[in-house]
PDB file of N, CA and C in Angstrom:
ATOM      1  N   MET G   1     101.155 122.093 114.488  1.00 45.00           N
ATOM      2  CA  MET G   1     101.961 121.117 113.774  1.00 45.00           C
ATOM      3  C   MET G   1     103.342 121.066 114.365  1.00 45.00           C
ATOM      4  N   SER G   2     103.910 119.888 114.489  1.00 47.00           N
ATOM      5  CA  SER G   2     105.204 119.698 115.113  1.00 47.00           C
ATOM      6  C   SER G   2     106.332 120.030 114.135  1.00 47.00           C
ATOM      7  N   ASP G   3     107.433 120.537 114.718  1.00 48.00           N
ATOM      8  CA  ASP G   3     108.600 120.826 113.896  1.00 48.00           C
ATOM      9  C   ASP G   3     109.558 119.674 113.778  1.00 48.00           C
ATOM     10  N   ARG G   4     109.253 118.564 114.427  1.00 51.00           N
ATOM     11  CA  ARG G   4     110.176 117.433 114.367  1.00 51.00           C
ATOM     12  C   ARG G   4     110.150 116.794 112.973  1.00 51.00           C
ATOM     13  N   LYS G   5     111.320 116.381 112.564  1.00 57.00           N
ATOM     14  CA  LYS G   5     111.469 115.782 111.240  1.00 57.00           C
ATOM     15  C   LYS G   5     111.115 114.309 111.335  1.00 57.00           C
ATOM     16  N   ILE G   6     110.333 113.823 110.416  1.00 62.00           N
ATOM     17  CA  ILE G   6     109.922 112.424 110.409  1.00 62.00           C
ATOM     18  C   ILE G   6     110.903 111.626 109.554  1.00 62.00           C
ATOM     19  N   SER G   7     111.470 110.575 110.180  1.00 75.00           N
ATOM     20  CA  SER G   7     112.419 109.730 109.452  1.00 75.00           C
ATOM     21  C   SER G   7     111.668 108.869 108.455  1.00 75.00           C
ATOM     22  N   ALA G   8     112.404 108.352 107.477  1.00 87.00           N
ATOM     23  CA  ALA G   8     111.787 107.510 106.462  1.00 87.00           C
ATOM     24  C   ALA G   8     111.119 106.266 107.082  1.00 87.00           C
ATOM     25  N   PRO G   9     111.767 105.553 108.011  1.00 84.00           N
ATOM     26  CA  PRO G   9     111.087 104.409 108.627  1.00 84.00           C
ATOM     27  C   PRO G   9     109.807 104.811 109.355  1.00 84.00           C
ATOM     28  N   THR G  10     109.828 105.959 110.044  1.00 87.00           N
ATOM     29  CA  THR G  10     108.633 106.429 110.726  1.00 87.00           C
ATOM     30  C   THR G  10     107.533 106.722 109.727  1.00 87.00           C
ATOM     31  N   ALA G  11     107.880 107.399 108.655  1.00 90.00           N
ATOM     32  CA  ALA G  11     106.906 107.701 107.616  1.00 90.00           C
ATOM     33  C   ALA G  11     106.359 106.406 107.012  1.00 90.00           C
ATOM     34  N   ASN G  12     107.189 105.398 106.851  1.00 92.00           N
ATOM     35  CA  ASN G  12     106.739 104.118 106.299  1.00 92.00           C
ATOM     36  C   ASN G  12     105.785 103.405 107.238  1.00 92.00           C
ATOM     37  N   VAL G  13     106.078 103.445 108.546  1.00 90.00           N
ATOM     38  CA  VAL G  13     105.168 102.829 109.517  1.00 90.00           C
ATOM     39  C   VAL G  13     103.838 103.524 109.494  1.00 90.00           C
ATOM     40  N   LEU G  14     103.843 104.839 109.459  1.00 88.00           N
ATOM     41  CA  LEU G  14     102.596 105.610 109.417  1.00 88.00           C
ATOM     42  C   LEU G  14     101.813 105.324 108.142  1.00 88.00           C
ATOM     43  N   GLU G  15     102.516 105.182 107.021  1.00 92.00           N
ATOM     44  CA  GLU G  15     101.852 104.848 105.764  1.00 92.00           C
ATOM     45  C   GLU G  15     101.282 103.429 105.813  1.00 92.00           C
ATOM     46  N   PHE G  16     102.019 102.500 106.426  1.00 92.00           N
ATOM     47  CA  PHE G  16     101.542 101.121 106.586  1.00 92.00           C
ATOM     48  C   PHE G  16     100.285 101.118 107.453  1.00 92.00           C
ATOM     49  N   ARG G  17     100.301 101.929 108.503  1.00 87.00           N
ATOM     50  CA  ARG G  17      99.141 102.046 109.374  1.00 87.00           C
ATOM     51  C   ARG G  17      97.908 102.485 108.572  1.00 87.00           C
ATOM     52  N   LYS G  18      98.071 103.489 107.707  1.00 89.00           N
ATOM     53  CA  LYS G  18      96.972 103.950 106.850  1.00 89.00           C
ATOM     54  C   LYS G  18      96.508 102.863 105.918  1.00 89.00           C
ATOM     55  N   LEU G  19      97.458 102.138 105.314  1.00 92.00           N
ATOM     56  CA  LEU G  19      97.091 101.059 104.415  1.00 92.00           C
ATOM     57  C   LEU G  19      96.257  99.997 105.110  1.00 92.00           C
ATOM     58  N   VAL G  20      96.739  99.605 106.312  1.00 90.00           N
ATOM     59  CA  VAL G  20      96.014  98.581 107.085  1.00 90.00           C
ATOM     60  C   VAL G  20      94.614  99.041 107.423  1.00 90.00           C
ATOM     61  N   ALA G  21      94.489 100.303 107.823  1.00 88.00           N
ATOM     62  CA  ALA G  21      93.187 100.858 108.212  1.00 88.00           C
ATOM     63  C   ALA G  21      92.188 100.830 107.068  1.00 88.00           C
ATOM     64  N   SER G  22      92.705 100.925 105.827  1.00 92.00           N
ATOM     65  CA  SER G  22      91.787 101.032 104.681  1.00 92.00           C
ATOM     66  C   SER G  22      91.663  99.769 103.846  1.00 92.00           C
ATOM     67  N   ASP G  23      92.337  98.697 104.264  1.00 93.00           N
ATOM     68  CA  ASP G  23      92.371  97.467 103.462  1.00 93.00           C
ATOM     69  C   ASP G  23      92.044  96.252 104.313  1.00 93.00           C
ATOM     70  N   GLU G  24      90.826  95.724 104.148  1.00 92.00           N
ATOM     71  CA  GLU G  24      90.377  94.608 104.966  1.00 92.00           C
ATOM     72  C   GLU G  24      91.256  93.366 104.772  1.00 92.00           C
ATOM     73  N   LYS G  25      91.697  93.117 103.549  1.00 94.00           N
ATOM     74  CA  LYS G  25      92.571  91.945 103.289  1.00 94.00           C
ATOM     75  C   LYS G  25      93.893  92.096 104.051  1.00 94.00           C
ATOM     76  N   LEU G  26      94.463  93.284 104.043  1.00 93.00           N
ATOM     77  CA  LEU G  26      95.698  93.549 104.766  1.00 93.00           C
ATOM     78  C   LEU G  26      95.446  93.438 106.274  1.00 93.00           C
ATOM     79  N   GLN G  27      94.297  93.872 106.760  1.00 89.00           N
ATOM     80  CA  GLN G  27      93.959  93.710 108.164  1.00 89.00           C
ATOM     81  C   GLN G  27      93.965  92.241 108.547  1.00 89.00           C
ATOM     82  N   ASN G  28      93.410  91.379 107.702  1.00 90.00           N
ATOM     83  CA  ASN G  28      93.412  89.960 107.984  1.00 90.00           C
ATOM     84  C   ASN G  28      94.821  89.382 108.025  1.00 90.00           C
ATOM     85  N   GLU G  29      95.656  89.847 107.110  1.00 91.00           N
ATOM     86  CA  GLU G  29      97.051  89.383 107.073  1.00 91.00           C
ATOM     87  C   GLU G  29      97.799  89.841 108.337  1.00 91.00           C
ATOM     88  N   VAL G  30      97.553  91.068 108.751  1.00 89.00           N
ATOM     89  CA  VAL G  30      98.179  91.584 109.968  1.00 89.00           C
ATOM     90  C   VAL G  30      97.639  90.811 111.186  1.00 89.00           C
ATOM     91  N   SER G  31      96.371  90.521 111.193  1.00 87.00           N
ATOM     92  CA  SER G  31      95.786  89.737 112.300  1.00 87.00           C
ATOM     93  C   SER G  31      96.439  88.378 112.440  1.00 87.00           C
ATOM     94  N   ASN G  32      96.795  87.783 111.302  1.00 86.00           N
ATOM     95  CA  ASN G  32      97.487  86.487 111.353  1.00 86.00           C
ATOM     96  C   ASN G  32      98.866  86.616 111.975  1.00 86.00           C
ATOM     97  N   ALA G  33      99.480  87.788 111.826  1.00 86.00           N
ATOM     98  CA  ALA G  33     100.816  88.020 112.370  1.00 86.00           C
ATOM     99  C   ALA G  33     100.798  88.437 113.843  1.00 86.00           C
ATOM    100  N   VAL G  34      99.709  89.050 114.284  1.00 83.00           N
ATOM    101  CA  VAL G  34      99.701  89.561 115.647  1.00 83.00           C
ATOM    102  C   VAL G  34      98.456  89.185 116.456  1.00 83.00           C
ATOM    103  N   GLY G  35      97.577  88.417 115.888  1.00 75.00           N
ATOM    104  CA  GLY G  35      96.333  88.081 116.576  1.00 75.00           C
ATOM    105  C   GLY G  35      96.509  87.006 117.625  1.00 75.00           C
ATOM    106  N   ASN G  36      95.520  86.889 118.472  1.00 74.00           N
ATOM    107  CA  ASN G  36      95.457  85.855 119.523  1.00 74.00           C
ATOM    108  C   ASN G  36      96.692  85.818 120.383  1.00 74.00           C
ATOM    109  N   GLY G  37      97.195  86.993 120.735  1.00 74.00           N
ATOM    110  CA  GLY G  37      98.327  87.060 121.659  1.00 74.00           C
ATOM    111  C   GLY G  37      99.682  86.802 121.090  1.00 74.00           C
ATOM    112  N   LYS G  38      99.777  86.586 119.790  1.00 77.00           N
ATOM    113  CA  LYS G  38     101.106  86.373 119.193  1.00 77.00           C
ATOM    114  C   LYS G  38     101.598  87.692 118.567  1.00 77.00           C
ATOM    115  N   TRP G  39     102.898  87.827 118.457  1.00 80.00           N
ATOM    116  CA  TRP G  39     103.518  89.029 117.941  1.00 80.00           C
ATOM    117  C   TRP G  39     104.628  88.600 116.996  1.00 80.00           C
ATOM    118  N   ASP G  40     104.427  88.725 115.694  1.00 87.00           N
ATOM    119  CA  ASP G  40     105.439  88.302 114.718  1.00 87.00           C
ATOM    120  C   ASP G  40     105.842  89.523 113.897  1.00 87.00           C
ATOM    121  N   PRO G  41     106.793  90.299 114.406  1.00 88.00           N
ATOM    122  CA  PRO G  41     107.196  91.514 113.705  1.00 88.00           C
ATOM    123  C   PRO G  41     107.782  91.228 112.324  1.00 88.00           C
ATOM    124  N   GLU G  42     108.439  90.088 112.166  1.00 92.00           N
ATOM    125  CA  GLU G  42     109.009  89.765 110.852  1.00 92.00           C
ATOM    126  C   GLU G  42     107.927  89.628 109.806  1.00 92.00           C
ATOM    127  N   ALA G  43     106.765  89.096 110.184  1.00 92.00           N
ATOM    128  CA  ALA G  43     105.652  88.990 109.258  1.00 92.00           C
ATOM    129  C   ALA G  43     105.127  90.385 108.886  1.00 92.00           C
ATOM    130  N   LEU G  44     105.104  91.282 109.859  1.00 92.00           N
ATOM    131  CA  LEU G  44     104.652  92.647 109.589  1.00 92.00           C
ATOM    132  C   LEU G  44     105.640  93.363 108.664  1.00 92.00           C
ATOM    133  N   ILE G  45     106.923  93.121 108.915  1.00 94.00           N
ATOM    134  CA  ILE G  45     107.961  93.711 108.055  1.00 94.00           C
ATOM    135  C   ILE G  45     107.802  93.239 106.623  1.00 94.00           C
ATOM    136  N   LYS G  46     107.533  91.923 106.460  1.00 96.00           N
ATOM    137  CA  LYS G  46     107.338  91.371 105.108  1.00 96.00           C
ATOM    138  C   LYS G  46     106.106  91.961 104.435  1.00 96.00           C
ATOM    139  N   LEU G  47     105.043  92.141 105.219  1.00 95.00           N
ATOM    140  CA  LEU G  47     103.834  92.760 104.674  1.00 95.00           C
ATOM    141  C   LEU G  47     104.114  94.198 104.244  1.00 95.00           C
ATOM    142  N   GLY G  48     104.883  94.897 105.030  1.00 94.00           N
ATOM    143  CA  GLY G  48     105.272  96.265 104.655  1.00 94.00           C
ATOM    144  C   GLY G  48     106.052  96.280 103.376  1.00 94.00           C
ATOM    145  N   GLU G  49     107.052  95.382 103.289  1.00 95.00           N
ATOM    146  CA  GLU G  49     107.877  95.294 102.079  1.00 95.00           C
ATOM    147  C   GLU G  49     107.036  94.943 100.851  1.00 95.00           C
ATOM    148  N   ALA G  50     106.049  94.060 101.025  1.00 95.00           N
ATOM    149  CA  ALA G  50     105.179  93.688  99.922  1.00 95.00           C
ATOM    150  C   ALA G  50     104.389  94.899  99.420  1.00 95.00           C
ATOM    151  N   ASN G  51     104.252  95.903 100.265  1.00 94.00           N
ATOM    152  CA  ASN G  51     103.545  97.131  99.912  1.00 94.00           C
ATOM    153  C   ASN G  51     104.507  98.271  99.669  1.00 94.00           C
ATOM    154  N   GLY G  52     105.780  97.953  99.442  1.00 95.00           N
ATOM    155  CA  GLY G  52     106.776  98.977  99.115  1.00 95.00           C
ATOM    156  C   GLY G  52     107.267  99.817 100.275  1.00 95.00           C
ATOM    157  N   LEU G  53     107.082  99.320 101.497  1.00 94.00           N
ATOM    158  CA  LEU G  53     107.463 100.082 102.687  1.00 94.00           C
ATOM    159  C   LEU G  53     108.495  99.325 103.519  1.00 94.00           C
ATOM    160  N   SER G  54     109.534 100.016 103.934  1.00 94.00           N
ATOM    161  CA  SER G  54     110.630  99.413 104.677  1.00 94.00           C
ATOM    162  C   SER G  54     110.687  99.980 106.099  1.00 94.00           C
ATOM    163  N   PHE G  55     110.647  99.067 107.093  1.00 93.00           N
ATOM    164  CA  PHE G  55     110.760  99.461 108.499  1.00 93.00           C
ATOM    165  C   PHE G  55     111.186  98.260 109.315  1.00 93.00           C
ATOM    166  N   THR G  56     111.588  98.510 110.552  1.00 93.00           N
ATOM    167  CA  THR G  56     112.004  97.446 111.468  1.00 93.00           C
ATOM    168  C   THR G  56     110.934  97.196 112.526  1.00 93.00           C
ATOM    169  N   ALA G  57     111.137  96.154 113.309  1.00 90.00           N
ATOM    170  CA  ALA G  57     110.215  95.863 114.413  1.00 90.00           C
ATOM    171  C   ALA G  57     110.222  97.018 115.420  1.00 90.00           C
ATOM    172  N   GLU G  58     111.392  97.564 115.651  1.00 89.00           N
ATOM    173  CA  GLU G  58     111.489  98.706 116.585  1.00 89.00           C
ATOM    174  C   GLU G  58     110.731  99.914 116.030  1.00 89.00           C
ATOM    175  N   ASP G  59     110.828 100.125 114.712  1.00 90.00           N
ATOM    176  CA  ASP G  59     110.071 101.222 114.104  1.00 90.00           C
ATOM    177  C   ASP G  59     108.588 101.052 114.347  1.00 90.00           C
ATOM    178  N   ILE G  60     108.103  99.822 114.228  1.00 86.00           N
ATOM    179  CA  ILE G  60     106.676  99.549 114.422  1.00 86.00           C
ATOM    180  C   ILE G  60     106.262  99.906 115.827  1.00 86.00           C
ATOM    181  N   THR G  61     106.969  99.365 116.821  1.00 81.00           N
ATOM    182  CA  THR G  61     106.537  99.596 118.202  1.00 81.00           C
ATOM    183  C   THR G  61     106.721 101.016 118.656  1.00 81.00           C
ATOM    184  N   SER G  62     107.749 101.693 118.162  1.00 82.00           N
ATOM    185  CA  SER G  62     107.978 103.082 118.621  1.00 82.00           C
ATOM    186  C   SER G  62     107.050 104.074 117.928  1.00 82.00           C
ATOM    187  N   ASN G  63     106.385 103.669 116.854  1.00 78.00           N
ATOM    188  CA  ASN G  63     105.540 104.603 116.125  1.00 78.00           C
ATOM    189  C   ASN G  63     104.062 104.270 116.144  1.00 78.00           C
ATOM    190  N   LEU G  64     103.658 103.272 116.926  1.00 67.00           N
ATOM    191  CA  LEU G  64     102.216 102.980 116.964  1.00 67.00           C
ATOM    192  C   LEU G  64     101.445 104.116 117.636  1.00 67.00           C
ATOM    193  N   PHE G  65     102.033 104.747 118.620  1.00 55.00           N
ATOM    194  CA  PHE G  65     101.375 105.853 119.314  1.00 55.00           C
ATOM    195  C   PHE G  65     101.913 107.170 118.815  1.00 55.00           C
ATOM    196  N   GLU G  66     101.086 107.930 118.170  1.00 52.00           N
ATOM    197  CA  GLU G  66     101.440 109.258 117.724  1.00 52.00           C
ATOM    198  C   GLU G  66     100.766 110.247 118.618  1.00 52.00           C
ATOM    199  N   GLU G  67     101.390 111.345 118.857  1.00 44.00           N
ATOM    200  CA  GLU G  67     100.836 112.400 119.733  1.00 44.00           C
ATOM    201  C   GLU G  67      99.459 112.786 119.226  1.00 44.00           C
ATOM    202  N   ASN G  68      98.492 112.870 120.168  1.00 45.00           N
ATOM    203  CA  ASN G  68      97.135 113.272 119.857  1.00 45.00           C
ATOM    204  C   ASN G  68      96.452 112.382 118.820  1.00 45.00           C
ATOM    205  N   ASP G  69      96.807 111.122 118.842  1.00 58.00           N
ATOM    206  CA  ASP G  69      96.261 110.201 117.884  1.00 58.00           C
ATOM    207  C   ASP G  69      95.638 109.025 118.629  1.00 58.00           C
ATOM    208  N   GLU G  70      94.506 108.583 118.192  1.00 62.00           N
ATOM    209  CA  GLU G  70      93.849 107.433 118.819  1.00 62.00           C
ATOM    210  C   GLU G  70      94.064 106.211 117.960  1.00 62.00           C
ATOM    211  N   LEU G  71      94.206 105.070 118.630  1.00 59.00           N
ATOM    212  CA  LEU G  71      94.321 103.816 117.911  1.00 59.00           C
ATOM    213  C   LEU G  71      92.933 103.269 117.615  1.00 59.00           C
ATOM    214  N   SER G  72      92.811 102.631 116.456  1.00 63.00           N
ATOM    215  CA  SER G  72      91.577 101.973 116.120  1.00 63.00           C
ATOM    216  C   SER G  72      91.456 100.694 116.962  1.00 63.00           C
ATOM    217  N   ASP G  73      90.286 100.093 116.985  1.00 64.00           N
ATOM    218  CA  ASP G  73      90.131  98.848 117.690  1.00 64.00           C
ATOM    219  C   ASP G  73      91.122  97.796 117.192  1.00 64.00           C
ATOM    220  N   PHE G  74      91.313  97.756 115.879  1.00 62.00           N
ATOM    221  CA  PHE G  74      92.239  96.813 115.280  1.00 62.00           C
ATOM    222  C   PHE G  74      93.653  97.066 115.776  1.00 62.00           C
ATOM    223  N   GLU G  75      94.068  98.321 115.841  1.00 61.00           N
ATOM    224  CA  GLU G  75      95.418  98.670 116.304  1.00 61.00           C
ATOM    225  C   GLU G  75      95.579  98.359 117.785  1.00 61.00           C
ATOM    226  N   LEU G  76      94.536  98.566 118.572  1.00 61.00           N
ATOM    227  CA  LEU G  76      94.588  98.213 119.990  1.00 61.00           C
ATOM    228  C   LEU G  76      94.821  96.697 120.150  1.00 61.00           C
ATOM    229  N   GLU G  77      94.187  95.933 119.308  1.00 62.00           N
ATOM    230  CA  GLU G  77      94.384  94.485 119.308  1.00 62.00           C
ATOM    231  C   GLU G  77      95.819  94.134 118.984  1.00 62.00           C
ATOM    232  N   MET G  78      96.397  94.844 118.020  1.00 60.00           N
ATOM    233  CA  MET G  78      97.819  94.627 117.667  1.00 60.00           C
ATOM    234  C   MET G  78      98.723  94.932 118.846  1.00 60.00           C
ATOM    235  N   VAL G  79      98.463  96.045 119.521  1.00 58.00           N
ATOM    236  CA  VAL G  79      99.275  96.435 120.661  1.00 58.00           C
ATOM    237  C   VAL G  79      99.156  95.420 121.756  1.00 58.00           C
ATOM    238  N   ALA G  80      97.938  94.969 122.029  1.00 61.00           N
ATOM    239  CA  ALA G  80      97.714  93.968 123.085  1.00 61.00           C
ATOM    240  C   ALA G  80      98.471  92.700 122.799  1.00 61.00           C
ATOM    241  N   ALA G  81      98.545  92.306 121.544  1.00 57.00           N
ATOM    242  CA  ALA G  81      99.235  91.087 121.157  1.00 57.00           C
ATOM    243  C   ALA G  81     100.750  91.226 121.354  1.00 57.00           C
ATOM    244  N   GLY G  82     101.243  92.444 121.209  1.00 53.00           N
ATOM    245  CA  GLY G  82     102.683  92.665 121.296  1.00 53.00           C
ATOM    246  C   GLY G  82     103.212  92.789 122.712  1.00 53.00           C
ATOM    247  N   GLY G  83     102.344  93.099 123.639  1.00 49.00           N
ATOM    248  CA  GLY G  83     102.779  93.294 125.026  1.00 49.00           C
ATOM    249  C   GLY G  83     102.638  92.036 125.857  1.00 49.00           C
ATOM    250  N   SER G  84     103.366  92.023 126.956  1.00 43.00           N
ATOM    251  CA  SER G  84     103.212  90.875 127.840  1.00 43.00           C
ATOM    252  C   SER G  84     102.109  91.171 128.831  1.00 43.00           C
ATOM    253  N   THR G  85     101.411  90.152 129.202  1.00 42.00           N
ATOM    254  CA  THR G  85     100.321  90.295 130.164  1.00 42.00           C
ATOM    255  C   THR G  85     100.491  89.235 131.230  1.00 42.00           C
ATOM    256  N   SER G  86      99.921  89.463 132.372  1.00 40.00           N
ATOM    257  CA  SER G  86      99.937  88.469 133.422  1.00 40.00           C
ATOM    258  C   SER G  86      98.611  88.491 134.117  1.00 40.00           C
ATOM    259  N   CYS G  87      98.214  87.340 134.620  1.00 44.00           N
ATOM    260  CA  CYS G  87      96.979  87.220 135.363  1.00 44.00           C
ATOM    261  C   CYS G  87      97.290  86.785 136.767  1.00 44.00           C
ATOM    262  N   VAL G  88      96.588  87.355 137.697  1.00 44.00           N
ATOM    263  CA  VAL G  88      96.750  86.983 139.095  1.00 44.00           C
ATOM    264  C   VAL G  88      95.419  86.550 139.607  1.00 44.00           C
ATOM    265  N   LYS G  89      95.372  85.365 140.198  1.00 48.00           N
ATOM    266  CA  LYS G  89      94.151  84.867 140.785  1.00 48.00           C
ATOM    267  C   LYS G  89      94.137  85.216 142.250  1.00 48.00           C
ATOM    268  N   ASN G  90      93.105  85.851 142.670  1.00 48.00           N
ATOM    269  CA  ASN G  90      92.959  86.250 144.068  1.00 48.00           C
ATOM    270  C   ASN G  90      91.820  85.457 144.705  1.00 48.00           C
ATOM    271  N   ASP G  91      92.118  84.600 145.624  1.00 49.00           N
ATOM    272  CA  ASP G  91      91.102  83.825 146.328  1.00 49.00           C
ATOM    273  C   ASP G  91      90.703  84.547 147.610  1.00 49.00           C
ATOM    274  N   VAL G  92      89.894  85.568 147.486  1.00 45.00           N
ATOM    275  CA  VAL G  92      89.502  86.330 148.665  1.00 45.00           C
ATOM    276  C   VAL G  92      88.055  86.075 148.982  1.00 45.00           C
TER     277      VAL G  92
END
């Protein structure tokens, strides 16, 4: 177990992650905020607040990856929506 102290925003992001993992309706709402390549952190913040949790967009991105923790398929989709991607066509 780590000796690092968890800040309130970090704890809230982790709690939000647990809520999303266990609530299909909340997963759908999160998908609307981050699905299909879009990333709307303000919508995620509002969903967190609606569930009594306060955090920022930076809190979300900095706490998605926890040491020795695997992301669910749903969380991987969220991460993919938040990052930039590029495609290169190679005519070889």
